[in-house]
mmCIF file of C-alpha atoms and ligand atoms in Angstrom:
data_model
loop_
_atom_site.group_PDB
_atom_site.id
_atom_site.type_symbol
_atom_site.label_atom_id
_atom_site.label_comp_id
_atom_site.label_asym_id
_atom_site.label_seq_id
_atom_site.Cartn_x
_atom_site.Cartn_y
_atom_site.Cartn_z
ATOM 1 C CA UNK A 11 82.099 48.512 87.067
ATOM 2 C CA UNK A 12 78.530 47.131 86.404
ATOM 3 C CA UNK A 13 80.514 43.622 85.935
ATOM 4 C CA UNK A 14 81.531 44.024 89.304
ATOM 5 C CA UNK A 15 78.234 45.105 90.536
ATOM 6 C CA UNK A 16 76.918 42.446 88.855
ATOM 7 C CA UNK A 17 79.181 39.374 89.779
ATOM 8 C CA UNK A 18 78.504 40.955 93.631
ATOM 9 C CA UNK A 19 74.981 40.837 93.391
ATOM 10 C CA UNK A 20 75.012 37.347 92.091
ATOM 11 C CA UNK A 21 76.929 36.485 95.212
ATOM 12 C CA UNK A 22 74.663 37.747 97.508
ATOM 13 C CA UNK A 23 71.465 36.987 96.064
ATOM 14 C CA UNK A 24 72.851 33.728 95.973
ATOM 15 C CA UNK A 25 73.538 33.712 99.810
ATOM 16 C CA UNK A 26 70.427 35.262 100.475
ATOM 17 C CA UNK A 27 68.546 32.713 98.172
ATOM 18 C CA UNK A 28 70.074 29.545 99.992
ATOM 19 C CA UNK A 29 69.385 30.921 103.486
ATOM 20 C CA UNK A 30 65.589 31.333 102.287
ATOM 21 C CA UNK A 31 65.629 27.471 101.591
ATOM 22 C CA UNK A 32 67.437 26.506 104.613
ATOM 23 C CA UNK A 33 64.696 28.337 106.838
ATOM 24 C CA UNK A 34 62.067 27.172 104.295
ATOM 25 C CA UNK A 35 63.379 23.771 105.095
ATOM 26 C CA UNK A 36 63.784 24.076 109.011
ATOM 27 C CA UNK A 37 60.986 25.778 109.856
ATOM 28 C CA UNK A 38 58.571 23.153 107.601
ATOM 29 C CA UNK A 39 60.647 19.648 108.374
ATOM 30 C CA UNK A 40 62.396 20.304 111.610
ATOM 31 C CA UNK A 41 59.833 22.758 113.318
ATOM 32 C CA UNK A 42 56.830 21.893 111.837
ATOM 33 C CA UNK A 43 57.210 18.151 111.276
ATOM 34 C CA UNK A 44 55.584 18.772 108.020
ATOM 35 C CA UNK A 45 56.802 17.643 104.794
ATOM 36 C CA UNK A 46 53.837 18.254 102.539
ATOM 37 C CA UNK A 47 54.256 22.001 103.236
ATOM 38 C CA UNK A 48 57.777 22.156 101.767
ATOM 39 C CA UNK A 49 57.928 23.720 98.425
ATOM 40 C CA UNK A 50 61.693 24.467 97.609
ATOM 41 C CA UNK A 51 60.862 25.749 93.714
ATOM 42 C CA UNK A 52 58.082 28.006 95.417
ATOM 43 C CA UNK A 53 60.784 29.381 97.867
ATOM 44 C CA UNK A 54 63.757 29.262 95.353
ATOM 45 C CA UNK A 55 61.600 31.177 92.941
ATOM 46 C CA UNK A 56 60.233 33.968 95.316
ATOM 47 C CA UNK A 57 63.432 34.411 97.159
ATOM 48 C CA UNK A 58 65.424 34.896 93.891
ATOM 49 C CA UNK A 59 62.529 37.260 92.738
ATOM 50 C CA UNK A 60 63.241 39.533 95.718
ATOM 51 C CA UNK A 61 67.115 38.673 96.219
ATOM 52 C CA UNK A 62 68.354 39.620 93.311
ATOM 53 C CA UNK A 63 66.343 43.247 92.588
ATOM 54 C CA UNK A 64 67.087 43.844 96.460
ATOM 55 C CA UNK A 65 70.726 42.879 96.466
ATOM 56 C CA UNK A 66 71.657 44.685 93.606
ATOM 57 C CA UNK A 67 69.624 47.995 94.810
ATOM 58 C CA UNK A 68 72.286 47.522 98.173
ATOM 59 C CA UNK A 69 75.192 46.893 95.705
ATOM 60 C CA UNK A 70 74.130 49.582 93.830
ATOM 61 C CA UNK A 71 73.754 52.089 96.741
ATOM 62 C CA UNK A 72 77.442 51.148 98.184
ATOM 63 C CA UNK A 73 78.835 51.815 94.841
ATOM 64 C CA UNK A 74 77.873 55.290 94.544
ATOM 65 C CA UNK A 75 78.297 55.884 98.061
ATOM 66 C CA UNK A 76 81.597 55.234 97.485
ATOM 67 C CA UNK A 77 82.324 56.574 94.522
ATOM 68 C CA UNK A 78 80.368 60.230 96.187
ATOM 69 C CA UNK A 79 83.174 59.725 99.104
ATOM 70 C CA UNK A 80 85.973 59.439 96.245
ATOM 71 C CA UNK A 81 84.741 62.523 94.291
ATOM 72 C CA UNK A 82 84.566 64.168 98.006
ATOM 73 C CA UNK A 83 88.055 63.660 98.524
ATOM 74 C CA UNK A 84 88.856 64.991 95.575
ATOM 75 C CA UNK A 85 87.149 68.141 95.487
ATOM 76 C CA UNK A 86 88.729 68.089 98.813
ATOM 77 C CA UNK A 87 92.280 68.030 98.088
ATOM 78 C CA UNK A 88 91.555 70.589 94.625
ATOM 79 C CA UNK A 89 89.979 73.015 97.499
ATOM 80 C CA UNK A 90 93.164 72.394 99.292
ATOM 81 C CA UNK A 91 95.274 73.537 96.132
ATOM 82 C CA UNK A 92 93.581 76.051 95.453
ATOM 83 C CA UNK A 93 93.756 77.416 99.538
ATOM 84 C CA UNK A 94 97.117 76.819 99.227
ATOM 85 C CA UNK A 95 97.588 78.658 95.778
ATOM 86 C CA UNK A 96 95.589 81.669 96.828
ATOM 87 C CA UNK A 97 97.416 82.044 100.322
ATOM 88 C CA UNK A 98 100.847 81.627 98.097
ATOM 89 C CA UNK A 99 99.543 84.423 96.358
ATOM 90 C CA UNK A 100 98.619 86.931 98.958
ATOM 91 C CA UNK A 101 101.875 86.088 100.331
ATOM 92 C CA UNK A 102 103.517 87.433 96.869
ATOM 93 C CA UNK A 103 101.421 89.873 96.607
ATOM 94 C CA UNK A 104 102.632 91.299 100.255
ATOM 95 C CA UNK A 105 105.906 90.708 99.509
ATOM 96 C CA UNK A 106 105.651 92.498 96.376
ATOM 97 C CA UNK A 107 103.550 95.601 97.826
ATOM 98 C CA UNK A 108 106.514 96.113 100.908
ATOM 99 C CA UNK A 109 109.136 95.784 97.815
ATOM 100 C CA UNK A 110 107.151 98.507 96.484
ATOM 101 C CA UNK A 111 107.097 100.473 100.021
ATOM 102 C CA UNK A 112 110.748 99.822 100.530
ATOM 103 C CA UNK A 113 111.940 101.227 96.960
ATOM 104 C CA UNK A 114 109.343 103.996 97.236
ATOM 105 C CA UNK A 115 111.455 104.935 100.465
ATOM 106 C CA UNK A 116 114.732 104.692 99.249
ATOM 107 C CA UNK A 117 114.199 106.565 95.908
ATOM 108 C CA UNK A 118 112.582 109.403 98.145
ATOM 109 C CA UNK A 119 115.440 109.095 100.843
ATOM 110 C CA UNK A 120 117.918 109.110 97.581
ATOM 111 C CA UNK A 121 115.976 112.240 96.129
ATOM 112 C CA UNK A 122 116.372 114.277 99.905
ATOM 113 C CA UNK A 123 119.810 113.351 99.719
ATOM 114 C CA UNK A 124 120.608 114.910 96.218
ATOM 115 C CA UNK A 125 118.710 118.148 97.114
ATOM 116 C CA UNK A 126 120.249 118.381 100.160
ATOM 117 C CA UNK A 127 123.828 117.580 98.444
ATOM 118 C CA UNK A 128 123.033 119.966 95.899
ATOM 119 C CA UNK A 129 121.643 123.105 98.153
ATOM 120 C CA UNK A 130 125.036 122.351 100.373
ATOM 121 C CA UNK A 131 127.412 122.061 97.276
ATOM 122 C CA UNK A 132 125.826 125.575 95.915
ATOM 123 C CA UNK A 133 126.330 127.412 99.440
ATOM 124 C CA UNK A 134 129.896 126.169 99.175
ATOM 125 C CA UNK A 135 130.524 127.165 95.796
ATOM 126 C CA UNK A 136 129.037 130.865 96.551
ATOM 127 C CA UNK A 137 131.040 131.208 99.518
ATOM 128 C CA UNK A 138 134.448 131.531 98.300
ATOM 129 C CA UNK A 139 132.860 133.160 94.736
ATOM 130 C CA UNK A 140 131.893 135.636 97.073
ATOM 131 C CA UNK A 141 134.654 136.367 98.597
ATOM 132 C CA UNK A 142 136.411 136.498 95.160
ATOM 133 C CA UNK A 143 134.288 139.073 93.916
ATOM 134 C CA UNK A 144 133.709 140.875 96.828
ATOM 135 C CA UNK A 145 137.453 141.621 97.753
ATOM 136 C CA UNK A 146 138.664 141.805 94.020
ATOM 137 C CA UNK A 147 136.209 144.867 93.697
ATOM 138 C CA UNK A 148 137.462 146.293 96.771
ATOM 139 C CA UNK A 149 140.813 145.815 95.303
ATOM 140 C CA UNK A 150 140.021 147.908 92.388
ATOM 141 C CA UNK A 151 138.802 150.846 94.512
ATOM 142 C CA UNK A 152 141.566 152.947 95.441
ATOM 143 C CA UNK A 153 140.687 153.456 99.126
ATOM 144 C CA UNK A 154 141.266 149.781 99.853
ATOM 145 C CA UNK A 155 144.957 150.382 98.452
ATOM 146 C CA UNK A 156 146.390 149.471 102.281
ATOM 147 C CA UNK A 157 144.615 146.054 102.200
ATOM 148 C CA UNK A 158 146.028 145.267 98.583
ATOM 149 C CA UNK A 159 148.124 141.610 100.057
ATOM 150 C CA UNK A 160 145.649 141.026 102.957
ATOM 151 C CA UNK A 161 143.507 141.003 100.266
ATOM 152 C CA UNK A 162 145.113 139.738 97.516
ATOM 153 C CA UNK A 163 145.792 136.557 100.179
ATOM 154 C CA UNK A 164 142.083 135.901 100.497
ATOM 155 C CA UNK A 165 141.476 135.623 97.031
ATOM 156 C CA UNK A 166 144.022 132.987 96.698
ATOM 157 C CA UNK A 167 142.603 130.893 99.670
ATOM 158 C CA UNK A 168 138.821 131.190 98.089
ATOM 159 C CA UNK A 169 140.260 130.164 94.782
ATOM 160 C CA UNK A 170 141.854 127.129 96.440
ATOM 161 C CA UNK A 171 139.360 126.201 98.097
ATOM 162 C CA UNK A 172 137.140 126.747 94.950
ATOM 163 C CA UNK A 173 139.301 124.672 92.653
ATOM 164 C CA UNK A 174 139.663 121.792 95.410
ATOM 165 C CA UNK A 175 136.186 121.459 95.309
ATOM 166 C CA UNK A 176 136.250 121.095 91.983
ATOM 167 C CA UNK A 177 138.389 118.802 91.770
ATOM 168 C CA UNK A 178 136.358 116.904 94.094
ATOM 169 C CA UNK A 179 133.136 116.484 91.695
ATOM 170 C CA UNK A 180 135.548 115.633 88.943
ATOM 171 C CA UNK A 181 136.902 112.993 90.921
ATOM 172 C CA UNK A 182 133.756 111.661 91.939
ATOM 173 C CA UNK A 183 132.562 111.674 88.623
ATOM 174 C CA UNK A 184 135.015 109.533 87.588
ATOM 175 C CA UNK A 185 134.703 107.178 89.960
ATOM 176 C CA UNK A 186 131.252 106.823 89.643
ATOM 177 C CA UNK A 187 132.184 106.318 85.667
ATOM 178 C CA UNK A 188 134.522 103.584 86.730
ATOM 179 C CA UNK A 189 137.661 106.015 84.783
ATOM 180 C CA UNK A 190 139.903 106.485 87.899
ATOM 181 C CA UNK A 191 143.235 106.116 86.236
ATOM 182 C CA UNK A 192 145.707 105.027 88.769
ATOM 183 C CA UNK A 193 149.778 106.155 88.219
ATOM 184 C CA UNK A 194 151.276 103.217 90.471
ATOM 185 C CA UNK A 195 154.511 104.474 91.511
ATOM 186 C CA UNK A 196 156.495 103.449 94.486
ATOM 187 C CA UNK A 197 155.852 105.537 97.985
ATOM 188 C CA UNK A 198 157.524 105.337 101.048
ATOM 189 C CA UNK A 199 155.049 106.279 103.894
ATOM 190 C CA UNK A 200 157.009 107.761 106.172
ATOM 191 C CA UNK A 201 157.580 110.778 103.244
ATOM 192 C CA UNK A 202 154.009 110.439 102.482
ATOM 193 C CA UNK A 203 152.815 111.126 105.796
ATOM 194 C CA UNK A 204 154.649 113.413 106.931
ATOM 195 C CA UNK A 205 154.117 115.482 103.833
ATOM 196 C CA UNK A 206 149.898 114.926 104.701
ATOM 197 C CA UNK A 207 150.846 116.072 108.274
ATOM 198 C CA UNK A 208 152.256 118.982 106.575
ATOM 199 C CA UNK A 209 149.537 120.382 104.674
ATOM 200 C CA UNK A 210 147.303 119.948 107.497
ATOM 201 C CA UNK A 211 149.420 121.611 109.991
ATOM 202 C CA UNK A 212 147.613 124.943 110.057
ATOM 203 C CA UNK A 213 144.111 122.986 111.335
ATOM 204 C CA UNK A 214 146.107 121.482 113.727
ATOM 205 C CA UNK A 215 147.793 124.467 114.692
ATOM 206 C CA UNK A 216 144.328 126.282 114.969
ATOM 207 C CA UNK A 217 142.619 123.758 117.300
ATOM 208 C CA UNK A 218 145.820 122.847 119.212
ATOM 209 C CA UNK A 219 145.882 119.018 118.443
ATOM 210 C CA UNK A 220 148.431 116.616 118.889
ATOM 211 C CA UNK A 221 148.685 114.652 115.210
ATOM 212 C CA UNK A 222 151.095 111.589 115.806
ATOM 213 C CA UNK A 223 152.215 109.504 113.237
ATOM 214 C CA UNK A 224 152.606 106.058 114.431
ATOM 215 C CA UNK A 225 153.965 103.575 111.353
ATOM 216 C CA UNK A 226 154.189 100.027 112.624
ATOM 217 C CA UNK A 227 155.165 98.036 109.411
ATOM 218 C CA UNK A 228 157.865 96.163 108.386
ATOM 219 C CA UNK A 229 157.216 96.955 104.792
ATOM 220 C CA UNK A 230 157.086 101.079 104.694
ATOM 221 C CA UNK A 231 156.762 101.116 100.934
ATOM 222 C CA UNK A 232 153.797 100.744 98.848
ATOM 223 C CA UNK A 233 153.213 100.802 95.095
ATOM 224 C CA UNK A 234 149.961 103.037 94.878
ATOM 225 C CA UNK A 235 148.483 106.644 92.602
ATOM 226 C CA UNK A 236 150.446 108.821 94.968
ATOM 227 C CA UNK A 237 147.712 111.508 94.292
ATOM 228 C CA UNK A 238 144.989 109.168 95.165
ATOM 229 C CA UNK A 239 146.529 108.094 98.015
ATOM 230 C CA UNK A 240 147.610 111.438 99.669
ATOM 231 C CA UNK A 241 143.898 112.529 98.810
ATOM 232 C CA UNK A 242 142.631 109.960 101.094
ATOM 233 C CA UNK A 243 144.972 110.119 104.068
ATOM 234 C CA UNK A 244 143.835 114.136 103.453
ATOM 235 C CA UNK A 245 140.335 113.503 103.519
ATOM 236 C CA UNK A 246 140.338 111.662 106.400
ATOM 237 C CA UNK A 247 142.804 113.737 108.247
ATOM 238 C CA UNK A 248 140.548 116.862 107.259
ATOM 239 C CA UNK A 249 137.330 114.835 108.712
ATOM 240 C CA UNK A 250 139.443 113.873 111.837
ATOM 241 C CA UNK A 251 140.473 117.361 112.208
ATOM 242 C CA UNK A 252 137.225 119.149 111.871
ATOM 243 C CA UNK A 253 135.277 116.746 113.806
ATOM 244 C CA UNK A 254 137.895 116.630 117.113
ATOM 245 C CA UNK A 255 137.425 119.224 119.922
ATOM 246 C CA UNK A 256 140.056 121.703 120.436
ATOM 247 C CA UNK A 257 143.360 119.958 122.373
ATOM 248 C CA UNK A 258 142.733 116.667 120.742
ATOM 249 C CA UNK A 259 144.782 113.323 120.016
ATOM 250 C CA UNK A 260 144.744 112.727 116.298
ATOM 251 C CA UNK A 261 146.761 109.223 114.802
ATOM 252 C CA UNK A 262 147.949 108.549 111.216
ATOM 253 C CA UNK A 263 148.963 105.315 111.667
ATOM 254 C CA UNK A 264 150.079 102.215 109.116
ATOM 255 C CA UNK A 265 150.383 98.965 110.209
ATOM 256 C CA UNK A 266 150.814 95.683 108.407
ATOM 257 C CA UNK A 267 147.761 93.135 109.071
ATOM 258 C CA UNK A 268 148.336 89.229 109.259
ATOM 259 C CA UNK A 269 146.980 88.507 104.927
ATOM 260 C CA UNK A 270 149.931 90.311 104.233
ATOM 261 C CA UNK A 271 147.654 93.714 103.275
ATOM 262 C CA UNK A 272 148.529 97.002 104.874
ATOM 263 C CA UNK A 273 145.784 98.902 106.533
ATOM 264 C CA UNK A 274 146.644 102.832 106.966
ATOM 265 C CA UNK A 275 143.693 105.157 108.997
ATOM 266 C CA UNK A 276 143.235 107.959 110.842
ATOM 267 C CA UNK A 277 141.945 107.354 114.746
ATOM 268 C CA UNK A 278 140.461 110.371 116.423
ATOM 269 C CA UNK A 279 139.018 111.147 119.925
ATOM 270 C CA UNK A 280 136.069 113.991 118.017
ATOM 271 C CA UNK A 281 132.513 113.425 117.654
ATOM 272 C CA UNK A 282 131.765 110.340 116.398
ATOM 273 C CA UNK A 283 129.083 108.953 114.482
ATOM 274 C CA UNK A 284 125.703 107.268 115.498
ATOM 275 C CA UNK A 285 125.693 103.141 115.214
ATOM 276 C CA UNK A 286 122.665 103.582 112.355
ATOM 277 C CA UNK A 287 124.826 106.224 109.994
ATOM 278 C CA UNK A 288 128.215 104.689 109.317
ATOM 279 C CA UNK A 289 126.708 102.487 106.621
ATOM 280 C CA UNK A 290 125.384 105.604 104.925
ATOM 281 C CA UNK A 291 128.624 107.785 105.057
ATOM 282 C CA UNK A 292 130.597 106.020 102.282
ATOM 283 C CA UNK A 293 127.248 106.582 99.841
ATOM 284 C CA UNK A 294 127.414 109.215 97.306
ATOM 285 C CA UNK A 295 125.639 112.697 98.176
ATOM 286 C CA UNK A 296 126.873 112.250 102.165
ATOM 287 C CA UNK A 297 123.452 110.911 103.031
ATOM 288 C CA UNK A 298 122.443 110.640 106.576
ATOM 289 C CA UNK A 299 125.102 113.121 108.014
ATOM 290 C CA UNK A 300 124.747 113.650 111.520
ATOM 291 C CA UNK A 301 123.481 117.028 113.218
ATOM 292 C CA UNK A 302 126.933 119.510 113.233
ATOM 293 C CA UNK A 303 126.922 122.818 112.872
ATOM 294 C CA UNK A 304 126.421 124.714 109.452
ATOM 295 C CA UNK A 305 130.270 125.964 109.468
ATOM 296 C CA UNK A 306 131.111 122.352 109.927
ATOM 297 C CA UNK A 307 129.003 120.997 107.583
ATOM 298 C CA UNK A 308 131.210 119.668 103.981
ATOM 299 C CA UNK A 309 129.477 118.706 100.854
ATOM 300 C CA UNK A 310 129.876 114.902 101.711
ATOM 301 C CA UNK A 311 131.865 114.103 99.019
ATOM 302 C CA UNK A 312 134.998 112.762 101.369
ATOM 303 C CA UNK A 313 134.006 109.658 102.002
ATOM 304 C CA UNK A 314 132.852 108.360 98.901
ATOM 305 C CA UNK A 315 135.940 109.383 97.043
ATOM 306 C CA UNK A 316 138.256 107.897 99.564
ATOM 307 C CA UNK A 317 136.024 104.767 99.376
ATOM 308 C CA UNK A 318 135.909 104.692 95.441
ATOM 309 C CA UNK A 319 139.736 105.692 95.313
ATOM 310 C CA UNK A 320 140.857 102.670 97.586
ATOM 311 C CA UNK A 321 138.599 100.490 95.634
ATOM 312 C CA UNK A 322 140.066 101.498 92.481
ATOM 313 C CA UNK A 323 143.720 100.343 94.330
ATOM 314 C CA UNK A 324 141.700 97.050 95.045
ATOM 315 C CA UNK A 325 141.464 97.769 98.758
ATOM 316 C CA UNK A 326 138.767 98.837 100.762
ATOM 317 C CA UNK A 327 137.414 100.942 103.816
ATOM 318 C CA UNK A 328 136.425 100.485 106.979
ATOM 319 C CA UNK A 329 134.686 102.610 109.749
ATOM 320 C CA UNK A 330 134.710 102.331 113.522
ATOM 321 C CA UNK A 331 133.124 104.527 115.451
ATOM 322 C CA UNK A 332 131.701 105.176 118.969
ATOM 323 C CA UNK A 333 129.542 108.881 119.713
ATOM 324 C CA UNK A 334 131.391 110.998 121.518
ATOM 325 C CA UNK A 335 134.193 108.598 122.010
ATOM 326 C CA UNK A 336 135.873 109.332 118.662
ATOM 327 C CA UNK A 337 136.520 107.551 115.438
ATOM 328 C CA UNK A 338 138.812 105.625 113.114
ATOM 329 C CA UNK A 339 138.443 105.103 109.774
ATOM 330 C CA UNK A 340 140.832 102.483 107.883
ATOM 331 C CA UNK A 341 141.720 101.963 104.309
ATOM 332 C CA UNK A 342 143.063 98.296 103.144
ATOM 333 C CA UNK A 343 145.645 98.295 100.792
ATOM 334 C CA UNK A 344 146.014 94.575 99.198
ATOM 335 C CA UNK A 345 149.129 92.362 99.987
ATOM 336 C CA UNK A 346 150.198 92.846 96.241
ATOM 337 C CA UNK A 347 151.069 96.240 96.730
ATOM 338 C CA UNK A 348 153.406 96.062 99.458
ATOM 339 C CA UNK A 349 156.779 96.278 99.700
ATOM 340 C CA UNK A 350 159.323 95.626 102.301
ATOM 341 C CA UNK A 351 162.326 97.224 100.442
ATOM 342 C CA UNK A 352 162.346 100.099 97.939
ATOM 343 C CA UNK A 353 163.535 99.168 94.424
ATOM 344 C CA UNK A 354 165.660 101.741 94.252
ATOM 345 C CA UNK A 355 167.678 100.954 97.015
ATOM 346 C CA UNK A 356 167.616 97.320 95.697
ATOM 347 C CA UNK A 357 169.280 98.268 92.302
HETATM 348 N N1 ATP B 105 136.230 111.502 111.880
HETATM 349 C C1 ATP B 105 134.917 111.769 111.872
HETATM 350 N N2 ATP B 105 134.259 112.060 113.035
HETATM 351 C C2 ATP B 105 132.939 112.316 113.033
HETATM 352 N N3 ATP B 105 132.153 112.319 111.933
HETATM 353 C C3 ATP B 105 132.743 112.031 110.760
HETATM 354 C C4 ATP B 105 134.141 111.740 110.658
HETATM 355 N N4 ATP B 105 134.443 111.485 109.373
HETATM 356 C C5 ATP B 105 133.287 111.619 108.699
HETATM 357 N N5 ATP B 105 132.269 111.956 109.516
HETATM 358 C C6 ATP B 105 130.855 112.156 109.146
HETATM 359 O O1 ATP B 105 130.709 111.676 107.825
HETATM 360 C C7 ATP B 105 130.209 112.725 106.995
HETATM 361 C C8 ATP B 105 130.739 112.560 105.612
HETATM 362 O O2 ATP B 105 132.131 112.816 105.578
HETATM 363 P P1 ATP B 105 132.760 113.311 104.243
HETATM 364 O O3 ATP B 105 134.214 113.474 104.435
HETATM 365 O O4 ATP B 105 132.289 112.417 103.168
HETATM 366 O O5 ATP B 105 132.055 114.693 104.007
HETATM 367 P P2 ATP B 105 132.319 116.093 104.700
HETATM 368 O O6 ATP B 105 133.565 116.054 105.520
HETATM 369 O O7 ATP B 105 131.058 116.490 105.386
HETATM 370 O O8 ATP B 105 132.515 117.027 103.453
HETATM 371 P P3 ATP B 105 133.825 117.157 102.532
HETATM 372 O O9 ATP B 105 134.776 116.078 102.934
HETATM 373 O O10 ATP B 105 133.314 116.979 101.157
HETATM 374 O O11 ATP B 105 134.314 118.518 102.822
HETATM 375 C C9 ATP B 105 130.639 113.990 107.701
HETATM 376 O O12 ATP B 105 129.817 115.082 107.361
HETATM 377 C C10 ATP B 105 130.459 113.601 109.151
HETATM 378 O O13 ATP B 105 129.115 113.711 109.523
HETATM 379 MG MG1 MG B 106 135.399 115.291 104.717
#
């Protein structure tokens, strides 16, 4: 660095030094006419005197001007950096004070849910132990001797319903443990629905439906957990049912889609089901259920089972479903699983 200052000043000095003599020598000779009055050491001596301190001051100066702009720039690109870095930061920090927000919601949504599941799954449990008690102590009073199989009748039907329920949680629960154990067996559908459309005759009956079953496969047997699979063409026939106005259309319908999968479902003309809770039905605890009336209301456990028992099959579920147009819900059953003759009638 002070080389190059050095070797610079030395250049101009040296510049400056012979354009001293040249005017030294013009302005005496040429100008003047006067050659007596030319003294080149005197001017070679005072202009390098002043020259060099002078040039090297300017070369000096530059330098550090320069060298000030460099740092400048730097300090200008570290404040950049660091802009940059803190702005990155806020941004992260945002992002991670909504994540915050948005779990805080869901694990308060989730918590609503459960207590909402749970005061709905007690009020359905009491109802038919109720009942139970209530008409098997009438049953042991005498007076009530008349009523004996009226009663006798409703304590069967609470204890049903009691032990379906049940069954339900257990079911659940071992889905949600990942234990469903699946008894693949051969099923025609034809005898499958019609024995679903039997057990849910009475709620048709009761509401004056029309239940059609409408199979359009070429394959009408599948290999499936016949339990399983009669639980969810029940479920959804019971939700299809209960949510339908009185003199509705209700479908059970199979039909084989173009992978080679067969897709069975339940359409109905009932309620339907807002646009922003269909996601929600298929979670556990029924969350988001739409406003129906208490007698309506279930404990919400349907849908997830039907969803977890299809799953288990290596299928899944779909829902369509337009407010008070109606709705159909569809299960996927994989191509694997389908088959176009029985065995039986092949051996
Ligand atoms: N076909 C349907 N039409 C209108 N709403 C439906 C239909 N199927 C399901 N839903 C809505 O989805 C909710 C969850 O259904 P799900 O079958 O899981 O529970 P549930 O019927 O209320 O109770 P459960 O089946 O345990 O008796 C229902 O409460 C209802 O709001
Ligand atoms: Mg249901």
């Amino acid at each position: 660095m002070v080389r190059e200052k050095l070797i610079t000043t030395l250049v101009f000095a040296s510049a400056i030094v012979a354009a001293a003599m040249v005017a030294d020598f013009a302005i005496t000779i040429v100008i003047l006419h006067d050659p007596a009055g030319y003294t080149p050491f005197v001017t070679l001596g005072i202009s390098t005197l002043i020259a060099i301190p002078v040039t090297y001051g300017f070369v000096s100066g530059r330098a550090n001007l320069r060298e000030a702009r460099d740092s400048l720039a730097k300090a200008y690109i570290v404040a950049q950096t660091a802009r940059a870095d803190a702005q990155s930061a806020l941004r992260a920090g945002e992002e991670a004070r909504a994540k915050a927000e948005t779990d805080r919601a869901t694990a308060i949504e989730a918590s609503r849910a459960k207590s909402e599941f749970l005061a709905n799954m007690s009020h359905e449990l009491r109802t038919p132990l109720n009942a139970i008690l209530g008409f098997s102590e009438a049953l042991s009073i005498g007076t009530f001797a008349a009523k004996r199989e009226e009663y006798s009748r409703l304590i069967h039907a609470s204890g049903t319903h009691l032990l379906g329920l049940v069954n339900d949680l257990l079911d659940l629960s071992r889905i949600e443990a990942n234990k469903v154990e699946l008894h693949d067996e051969e099923i025609e559908l034809d005898d499958l629905f019609h024995e679903c459309a039997a057990i849910v005759d009475p709620g048709v009956i009761q509401k004056n439906l029309k239940l059609d079953l409408h199979i359009a496969t070429a394959s009408p047997y599948v290999v499936a957990d016949r339990r399983s699979l009669r639980q969810i063409l029940l479920n959804l026939l019971s939700n299809a049912i209960k949510f339908s106005s009185a003199e509705g259309r209700v479908e059970l319908f199979a039909r084989t889609e173009p992978d080679g999968g067969l897709s069975l479902g339940v359409k109905d003309e009932g309620t339907g089901i807002p646009d922003d809770e269909q996601g929600r039905m298929f979670e556990r605890f029924g969350q988001g259920r739409h406003d129906i009336s208490h007698s309506h209301k279930g404990t919400g456990l349907g849908l997830p089972i039907v969803k977890g028992l299809i799953e288990a099959h290596g299928g899944r579920v779909t829902m369509e479903s337009t407010l008070g147009e109606g709705t159909i819900v569809t299960v996927w059953l994989p191509p694997e699983r389908i088959r176009t003759r029985s065995k039986s009638s092949v051996a």
